[in-house]
GROMACS .gro file of C-alpha atoms in nm:
model
  203
    1UNK     CA    1  -0.004  -0.012   0.010
    2UNK     CA    2   0.286   0.236   0.085
    3UNK     CA    3   0.426   0.178  -0.278
    4UNK     CA    4   0.088   0.259  -0.403
    5UNK     CA    5   0.074   0.583  -0.215
    6UNK     CA    6   0.415   0.691  -0.350
    7UNK     CA    7   0.289   0.618  -0.704
    8UNK     CA    8  -0.008   0.839  -0.654
    9UNK     CA    9   0.200   1.118  -0.514
   10UNK     CA   10   0.446   1.085  -0.826
   11UNK     CA   11   0.159   1.106  -1.062
   12UNK     CA   12   0.010   1.404  -0.872
   13UNK     CA   13   0.351   1.571  -0.879
   14UNK     CA   14   0.399   1.506  -1.253
   15UNK     CA   15   0.069   1.638  -1.352
   16UNK     CA   16   0.108   1.963  -1.129
   17UNK     CA   17   0.450   2.011  -1.329
   18UNK     CA   18   0.261   1.975  -1.657
   19UNK     CA   19  -0.005   2.222  -1.560
   20UNK     CA   20   0.252   2.485  -1.453
   21UNK     CA   21   0.483   2.425  -1.748
   22UNK     CA   22   0.236   2.430  -2.049
   23UNK     CA   23  -0.057   2.604  -2.169
   24UNK     CA   24  -0.159   2.329  -2.388
   25UNK     CA   25  -0.480   2.230  -2.215
   26UNK     CA   26  -0.550   1.917  -2.455
   27UNK     CA   27  -0.199   1.776  -2.372
   28UNK     CA   28  -0.234   1.831  -1.986
   29UNK     CA   29  -0.600   1.667  -1.988
   30UNK     CA   30  -0.456   1.383  -2.220
   31UNK     CA   31  -0.179   1.314  -1.959
   32UNK     CA   32  -0.427   1.303  -1.676
   33UNK     CA   33  -0.640   1.049  -1.825
   34UNK     CA   34  -0.369   0.829  -1.910
   35UNK     CA   35  -0.183   0.858  -1.591
   36UNK     CA   36  -0.495   0.799  -1.367
   37UNK     CA   37  -0.565   0.479  -1.591
   38UNK     CA   38  -0.226   0.352  -1.529
   39UNK     CA   39  -0.206   0.442  -1.157
   40UNK     CA   40  -0.545   0.276  -1.088
   41UNK     CA   41  -0.469  -0.036  -1.311
   42UNK     CA   42  -0.791   0.037  -1.484
   43UNK     CA   43  -0.930  -0.031  -1.819
   44UNK     CA   44  -0.953   0.351  -1.921
   45UNK     CA   45  -1.100   0.683  -1.827
   46UNK     CA   46  -1.271   0.989  -1.976
   47UNK     CA   47  -1.283   1.355  -1.900
   48UNK     CA   48  -1.609   1.532  -2.011
   49UNK     CA   49  -1.707   1.906  -1.953
   50UNK     CA   50  -2.065   2.024  -1.897
   51UNK     CA   51  -2.230   2.202  -2.178
   52UNK     CA   52  -2.485   2.409  -1.985
   53UNK     CA   53  -2.692   2.487  -2.281
   54UNK     CA   54  -2.752   2.140  -2.411
   55UNK     CA   55  -2.724   1.986  -2.060
   56UNK     CA   56  -2.468   1.734  -2.206
   57UNK     CA   57  -2.128   1.601  -2.100
   58UNK     CA   58  -1.889   1.666  -2.393
   59UNK     CA   59  -1.581   1.451  -2.432
   60UNK     CA   60  -1.243   1.637  -2.425
   61UNK     CA   61  -0.989   1.361  -2.332
   62UNK     CA   62  -1.002   0.972  -2.313
   63UNK     CA   63  -0.775   0.693  -2.275
   64UNK     CA   64  -0.802   0.310  -2.323
   65UNK     CA   65  -1.157   0.305  -2.453
   66UNK     CA   66  -1.275   0.227  -2.811
   67UNK     CA   67  -1.398   0.490  -3.050
   68UNK     CA   68  -1.720   0.313  -3.085
   69UNK     CA   69  -1.784   0.335  -2.698
   70UNK     CA   70  -1.660   0.692  -2.673
   71UNK     CA   71  -1.906   0.807  -2.953
   72UNK     CA   72  -2.202   0.574  -2.860
   73UNK     CA   73  -2.427   0.868  -2.829
   74UNK     CA   74  -2.496   1.187  -2.630
   75UNK     CA   75  -2.419   1.183  -2.253
   76UNK     CA   76  -2.721   1.342  -2.075
   77UNK     CA   77  -2.604   1.521  -1.788
   78UNK     CA   78  -2.922   1.450  -1.579
   79UNK     CA   79  -2.940   1.094  -1.670
   80UNK     CA   80  -2.562   0.984  -1.650
   81UNK     CA   81  -2.458   0.926  -1.297
   82UNK     CA   82  -2.613   1.274  -1.203
   83UNK     CA   83  -2.481   1.276  -0.855
   84UNK     CA   84  -2.140   1.366  -0.978
   85UNK     CA   85  -2.277   1.668  -1.121
   86UNK     CA   86  -2.421   1.757  -0.770
   87UNK     CA   87  -2.035   1.752  -0.660
   88UNK     CA   88  -2.021   1.398  -0.515
   89UNK     CA   89  -1.810   1.108  -0.602
   90UNK     CA   90  -2.015   0.811  -0.732
   91UNK     CA   91  -1.899   0.454  -0.755
   92UNK     CA   92  -2.110   0.204  -0.971
   93UNK     CA   93  -2.011  -0.149  -0.898
   94UNK     CA   94  -2.191  -0.306  -1.202
   95UNK     CA   95  -2.220  -0.080  -1.495
   96UNK     CA   96  -2.429  -0.317  -1.704
   97UNK     CA   97  -2.724  -0.326  -1.458
   98UNK     CA   98  -2.697   0.006  -1.258
   99UNK     CA   99  -2.994   0.239  -1.357
  100UNK     CA  100  -2.763   0.525  -1.299
  101UNK     CA  101  -2.578   0.442  -1.624
  102UNK     CA  102  -2.712   0.577  -1.943
  103UNK     CA  103  -2.577   0.306  -2.176
  104UNK     CA  104  -2.548  -0.010  -1.995
  105UNK     CA  105  -2.547  -0.231  -2.319
  106UNK     CA  106  -2.252  -0.034  -2.452
  107UNK     CA  107  -2.075  -0.074  -2.125
  108UNK     CA  108  -2.121  -0.457  -2.163
  109UNK     CA  109  -2.006  -0.476  -2.513
  110UNK     CA  110  -1.702  -0.260  -2.413
  111UNK     CA  111  -1.606  -0.493  -2.138
  112UNK     CA  112  -1.668  -0.231  -1.865
  113UNK     CA  113  -1.745  -0.370  -1.525
  114UNK     CA  114  -1.727  -0.085  -1.266
  115UNK     CA  115  -1.726   0.294  -1.312
  116UNK     CA  116  -1.611   0.576  -1.059
  117UNK     CA  117  -1.714   0.920  -1.138
  118UNK     CA  118  -1.568   1.222  -0.977
  119UNK     CA  119  -1.676   1.601  -1.042
  120UNK     CA  120  -1.456   1.870  -1.175
  121UNK     CA  121  -1.542   2.186  -0.948
  122UNK     CA  122  -1.437   2.531  -1.023
  123UNK     CA  123  -1.529   2.818  -0.767
  124UNK     CA  124  -1.791   2.570  -0.613
  125UNK     CA  125  -1.940   2.506  -0.960
  126UNK     CA  126  -1.941   2.157  -1.112
  127UNK     CA  127  -1.792   2.204  -1.484
  128UNK     CA  128  -1.756   1.840  -1.563
  129UNK     CA  129  -1.676   1.479  -1.468
  130UNK     CA  130  -1.354   1.252  -1.454
  131UNK     CA  131  -1.463   0.890  -1.497
  132UNK     CA  132  -1.251   0.584  -1.446
  133UNK     CA  133  -1.360   0.235  -1.600
  134UNK     CA  134  -1.253  -0.109  -1.485
  135UNK     CA  135  -1.282  -0.436  -1.667
  136UNK     CA  136  -1.339  -0.643  -1.340
  137UNK     CA  137  -1.580  -0.548  -1.068
  138UNK     CA  138  -1.414  -0.321  -0.811
  139UNK     CA  139  -1.534  -0.159  -0.485
  140UNK     CA  140  -1.325   0.154  -0.487
  141UNK     CA  141  -1.139   0.226  -0.154
  142UNK     CA  142  -1.150   0.569   0.003
  143UNK     CA  143  -0.788   0.640  -0.074
  144UNK     CA  144  -0.859   0.550  -0.442
  145UNK     CA  145  -1.167   0.782  -0.444
  146UNK     CA  146  -0.946   1.054  -0.280
  147UNK     CA  147  -0.669   1.010  -0.549
  148UNK     CA  148  -0.899   1.039  -0.851
  149UNK     CA  149  -1.074   1.337  -0.680
  150UNK     CA  150  -0.748   1.500  -0.646
  151UNK     CA  151  -0.678   1.440  -1.026
  152UNK     CA  152  -1.021   1.580  -1.104
  153UNK     CA  153  -0.941   1.898  -0.903
  154UNK     CA  154  -0.602   1.929  -1.096
  155UNK     CA  155  -0.805   1.889  -1.422
  156UNK     CA  156  -1.034   2.176  -1.310
  157UNK     CA  157  -0.749   2.386  -1.219
  158UNK     CA  158  -0.583   2.323  -1.565
  159UNK     CA  159  -0.906   2.412  -1.746
  160UNK     CA  160  -0.954   2.744  -1.546
  161UNK     CA  161  -0.600   2.830  -1.600
  162UNK     CA  162  -0.639   2.789  -1.976
  163UNK     CA  163  -0.970   2.972  -1.963
  164UNK     CA  164  -0.813   3.274  -1.797
  165UNK     CA  165  -0.514   3.278  -2.012
  166UNK     CA  166  -0.757   3.293  -2.311
  167UNK     CA  167  -0.943   3.584  -2.160
  168UNK     CA  168  -0.639   3.771  -2.080
  169UNK     CA  169  -0.519   3.705  -2.419
  170UNK     CA  170  -0.849   3.845  -2.589
  171UNK     CA  171  -0.859   4.157  -2.354
  172UNK     CA  172  -0.494   4.222  -2.452
  173UNK     CA  173  -0.579   4.189  -2.815
  174UNK     CA  174  -0.892   4.422  -2.782
  175UNK     CA  175  -0.678   4.676  -2.587
  176UNK     CA  176  -0.415   4.681  -2.855
  177UNK     CA  177  -0.667   4.708  -3.137
  178UNK     CA  178  -0.830   5.015  -2.951
  179UNK     CA  179  -0.483   5.155  -2.912
  180UNK     CA  180  -0.382   5.133  -3.283
  181UNK     CA  181  -0.724   5.297  -3.367
  182UNK     CA  182  -0.657   5.573  -3.142
  183UNK     CA  183  -0.292   5.617  -3.265
  184UNK     CA  184  -0.398   5.628  -3.617
  185UNK     CA  185  -0.664   5.876  -3.550
  186UNK     CA  186  -0.392   6.116  -3.372
  187UNK     CA  187  -0.157   6.047  -3.660
  188UNK     CA  188  -0.397   6.226  -3.934
  189UNK     CA  189  -0.268   6.540  -4.066
  190UNK     CA  190  -0.396   6.870  -3.950
  191UNK     CA  191  -0.441   7.174  -4.229
  192UNK     CA  192  -0.582   7.524  -4.229
  193UNK     CA  193  -0.912   7.576  -4.383
  194UNK     CA  194  -0.905   7.813  -4.702
  195UNK     CA  195  -0.902   8.173  -4.610
  196UNK     CA  196  -1.018   8.135  -4.238
  197UNK     CA  197  -0.721   8.034  -4.027
  198UNK     CA  198  -0.930   7.767  -3.882
  199UNK     CA  199  -0.786   7.419  -3.867
  200UNK     CA  200  -0.957   7.096  -3.986
  201UNK     CA  201  -0.856   6.730  -4.027
  202UNK     CA  202  -0.807   6.566  -4.356
  203UNK     CA  203  -1.061   6.276  -4.394
   0.00000   0.00000   0.00000
């Protein structure tokens, strides 16, 4: 168990370094789903963000699962393990029979046994879900749930970091555009009106 804790810590530290060293959100999230799958010795994992307008969970990163399963259909935020969207971790022992699973037949065909869903939370608001899938039934321990929850928190931080950067970049671009427009307007030559001594700008 001690070696497992050390592995969890190493994964957490590595992902923290990724978040701090790159603004490529896609690569960071891809690293998170791969590393959580390996550390938990699971079948695969996904990271989905909530589309508030459509009330669906949109796939942004995945590891270890087939394209067929990943694109099995829209994921309804209210039907698909809704407790996670209320801010709670949700463990499903049998994904093929649990009524909280939206596509049990697809889970059976993919060879999925158990699912752990944990929320991504930013400023006390759920923005998505990190899910772990196993190919054998598993009762997730408290330590496992805490580890996956910590990675979900890192995912949320990375997403917020990227969004803030994009907002700052857009604000900076707008500011520079406004400045250039102002500067160009100041650069227009000034001439005297004919016979009046008044000054007017050339249009």
